[in-house]
XYZ file of N, CA and C in Angstrom:
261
model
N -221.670 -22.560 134.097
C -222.428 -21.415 133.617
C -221.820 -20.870 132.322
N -220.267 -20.932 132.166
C -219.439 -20.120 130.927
C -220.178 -21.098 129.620
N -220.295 -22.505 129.964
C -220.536 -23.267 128.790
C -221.642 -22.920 128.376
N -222.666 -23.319 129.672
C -224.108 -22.982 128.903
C -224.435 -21.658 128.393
N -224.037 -20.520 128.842
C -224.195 -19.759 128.022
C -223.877 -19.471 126.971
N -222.237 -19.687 126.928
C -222.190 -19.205 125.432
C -223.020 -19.819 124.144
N -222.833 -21.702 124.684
C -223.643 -22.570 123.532
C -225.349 -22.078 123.580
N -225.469 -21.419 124.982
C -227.002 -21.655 125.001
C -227.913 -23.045 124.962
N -227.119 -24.102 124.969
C -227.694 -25.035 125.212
C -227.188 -26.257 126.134
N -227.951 -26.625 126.953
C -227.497 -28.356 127.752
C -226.514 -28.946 127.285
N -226.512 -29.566 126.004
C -226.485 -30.476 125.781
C -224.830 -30.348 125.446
N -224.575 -28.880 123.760
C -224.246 -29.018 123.628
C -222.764 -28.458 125.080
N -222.857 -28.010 125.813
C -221.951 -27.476 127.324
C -221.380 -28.475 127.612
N -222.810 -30.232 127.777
C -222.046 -31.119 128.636
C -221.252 -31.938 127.711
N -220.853 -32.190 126.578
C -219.960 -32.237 125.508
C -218.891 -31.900 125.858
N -218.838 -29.776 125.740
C -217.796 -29.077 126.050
C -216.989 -29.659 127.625
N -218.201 -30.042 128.307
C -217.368 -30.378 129.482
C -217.369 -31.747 129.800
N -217.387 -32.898 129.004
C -217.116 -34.073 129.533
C -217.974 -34.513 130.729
N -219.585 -33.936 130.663
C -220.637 -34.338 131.625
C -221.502 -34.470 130.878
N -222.742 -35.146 131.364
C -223.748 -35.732 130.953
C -224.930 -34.250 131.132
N -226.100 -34.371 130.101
C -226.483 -32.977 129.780
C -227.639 -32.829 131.144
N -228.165 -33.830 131.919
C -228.746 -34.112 133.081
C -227.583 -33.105 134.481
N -226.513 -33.332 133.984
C -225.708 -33.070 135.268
C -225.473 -31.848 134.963
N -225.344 -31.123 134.281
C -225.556 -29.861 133.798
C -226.446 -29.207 134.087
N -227.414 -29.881 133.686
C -228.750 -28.914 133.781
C -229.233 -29.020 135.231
N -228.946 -30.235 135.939
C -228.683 -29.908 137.307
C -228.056 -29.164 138.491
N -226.820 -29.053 137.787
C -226.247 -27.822 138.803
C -226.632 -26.234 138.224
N -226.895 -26.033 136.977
C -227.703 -24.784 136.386
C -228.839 -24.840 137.878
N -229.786 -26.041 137.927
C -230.883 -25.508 138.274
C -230.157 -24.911 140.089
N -229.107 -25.781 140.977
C -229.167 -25.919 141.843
C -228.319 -23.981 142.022
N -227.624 -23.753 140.890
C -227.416 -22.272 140.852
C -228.410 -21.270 141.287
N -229.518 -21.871 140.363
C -230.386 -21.006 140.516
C -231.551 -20.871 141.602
N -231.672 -22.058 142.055
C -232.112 -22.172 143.699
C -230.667 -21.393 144.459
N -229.772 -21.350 144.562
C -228.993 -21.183 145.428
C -229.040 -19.455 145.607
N -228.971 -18.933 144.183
C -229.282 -17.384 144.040
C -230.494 -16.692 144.217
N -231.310 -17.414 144.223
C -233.090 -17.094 144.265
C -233.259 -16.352 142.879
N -233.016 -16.663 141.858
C -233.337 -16.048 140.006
C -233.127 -16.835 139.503
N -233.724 -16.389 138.496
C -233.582 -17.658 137.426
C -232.498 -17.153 136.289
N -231.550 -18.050 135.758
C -230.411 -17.642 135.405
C -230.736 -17.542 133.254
N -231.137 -18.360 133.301
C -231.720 -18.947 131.861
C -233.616 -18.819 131.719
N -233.934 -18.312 130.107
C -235.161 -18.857 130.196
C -234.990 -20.289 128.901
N -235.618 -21.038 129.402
C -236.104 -21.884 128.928
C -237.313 -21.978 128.061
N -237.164 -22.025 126.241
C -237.960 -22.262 125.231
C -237.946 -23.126 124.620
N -238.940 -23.147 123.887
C -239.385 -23.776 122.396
C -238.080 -23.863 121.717
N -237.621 -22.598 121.571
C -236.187 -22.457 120.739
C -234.996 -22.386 121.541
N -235.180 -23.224 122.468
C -233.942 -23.423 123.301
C -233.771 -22.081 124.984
N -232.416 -21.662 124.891
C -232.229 -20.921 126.007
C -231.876 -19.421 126.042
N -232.081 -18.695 126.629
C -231.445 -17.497 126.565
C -231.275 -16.950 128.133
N -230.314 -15.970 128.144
C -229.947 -15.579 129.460
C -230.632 -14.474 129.758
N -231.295 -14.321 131.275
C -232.242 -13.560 131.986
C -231.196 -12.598 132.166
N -231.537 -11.143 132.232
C -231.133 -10.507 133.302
C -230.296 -10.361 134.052
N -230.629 -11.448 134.719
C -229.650 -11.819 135.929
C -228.682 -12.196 135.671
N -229.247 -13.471 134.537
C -228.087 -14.596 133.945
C -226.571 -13.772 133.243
N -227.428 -12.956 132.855
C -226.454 -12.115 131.977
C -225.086 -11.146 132.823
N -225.636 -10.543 133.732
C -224.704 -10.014 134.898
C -223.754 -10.978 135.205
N -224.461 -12.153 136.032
C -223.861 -13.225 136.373
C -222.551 -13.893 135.355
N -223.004 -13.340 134.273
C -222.268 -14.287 133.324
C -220.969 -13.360 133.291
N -221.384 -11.676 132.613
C -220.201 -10.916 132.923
C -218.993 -10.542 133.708
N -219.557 -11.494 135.041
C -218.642 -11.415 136.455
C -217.784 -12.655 136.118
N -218.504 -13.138 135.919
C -217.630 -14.791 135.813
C -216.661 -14.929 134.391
N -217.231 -14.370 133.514
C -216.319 -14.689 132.175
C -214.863 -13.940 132.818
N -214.961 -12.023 133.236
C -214.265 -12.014 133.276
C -212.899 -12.337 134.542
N -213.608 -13.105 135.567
C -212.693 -14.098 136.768
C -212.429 -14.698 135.903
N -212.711 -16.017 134.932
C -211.972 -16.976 134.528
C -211.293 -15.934 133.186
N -211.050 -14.929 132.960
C -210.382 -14.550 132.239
C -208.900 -14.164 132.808
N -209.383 -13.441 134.459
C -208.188 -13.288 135.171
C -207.515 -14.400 135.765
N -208.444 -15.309 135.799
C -207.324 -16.978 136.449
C -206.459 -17.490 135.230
N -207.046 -17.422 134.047
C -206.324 -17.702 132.987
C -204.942 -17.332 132.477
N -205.039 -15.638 132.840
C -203.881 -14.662 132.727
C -202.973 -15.173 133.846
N -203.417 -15.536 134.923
C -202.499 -15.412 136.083
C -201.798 -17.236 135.604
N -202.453 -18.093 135.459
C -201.982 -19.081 135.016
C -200.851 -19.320 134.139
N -201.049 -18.302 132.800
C -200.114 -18.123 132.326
C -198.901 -17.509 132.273
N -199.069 -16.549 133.336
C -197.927 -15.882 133.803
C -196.980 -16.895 134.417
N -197.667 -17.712 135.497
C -196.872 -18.456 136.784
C -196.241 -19.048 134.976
N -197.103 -19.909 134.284
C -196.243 -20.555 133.450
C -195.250 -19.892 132.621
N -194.751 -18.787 132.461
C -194.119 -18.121 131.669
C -192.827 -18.130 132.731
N -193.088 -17.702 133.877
C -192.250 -17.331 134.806
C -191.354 -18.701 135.634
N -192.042 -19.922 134.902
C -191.773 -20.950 135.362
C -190.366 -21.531 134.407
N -190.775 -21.277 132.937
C -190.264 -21.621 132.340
C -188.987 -20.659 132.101
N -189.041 -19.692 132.578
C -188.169 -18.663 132.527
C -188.273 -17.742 131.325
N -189.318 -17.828 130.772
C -189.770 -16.816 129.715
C -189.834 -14.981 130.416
N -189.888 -14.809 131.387
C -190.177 -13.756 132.293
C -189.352 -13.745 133.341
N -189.385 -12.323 134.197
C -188.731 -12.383 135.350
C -188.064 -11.345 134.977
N -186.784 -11.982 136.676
C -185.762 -10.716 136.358
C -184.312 -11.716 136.830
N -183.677 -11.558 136.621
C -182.111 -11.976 136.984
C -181.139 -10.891 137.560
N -180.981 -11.544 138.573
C -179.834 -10.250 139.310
C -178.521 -11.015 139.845
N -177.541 -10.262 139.431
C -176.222 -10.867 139.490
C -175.431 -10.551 140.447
């Protein structure tokens, strides 16, 4: 969902993600059976996000914003960039 929206398009998402633009636009659709809305409209001039899509999108950007942070922490804390030391 993060890909296609931002590009707004199939094609260019399954690029971004190393999938074919069929398999994309397949689990888009199976999203959107799964939620009962439609997430995207579909034009002439390509895509834009519904409503819904758009909520949807705000929840999710910012989870993978917080998995990201937390990722980088463990890695900071791994490397010993962080922490605490007690003697």
């Amino acid at each position: 969902l993060i890909a296609v929206s931002e590009t707004l398009n199939f094609t260019r998402a399954a690029e971004q993600l190393n999938l074919t633009q069929p398999a994309v636009s397949h689990h888009i659709k199976q999203l959107e059976e799964e939620l009962g809305v439609k997430i995207f409209i579909r034009d002439g001039n390509g895509l834009k996000l519904t409503p819904e899509g758009e909520r949807l999108y705000q929840h999710i950007r910012i989870a993978v914003e917080h998995i990201a942070a937390g990722e980088a922490e463990v890695a900071e804390s791994k490397s010993l960039q962080t922490g605490t030391v007690s003697v």
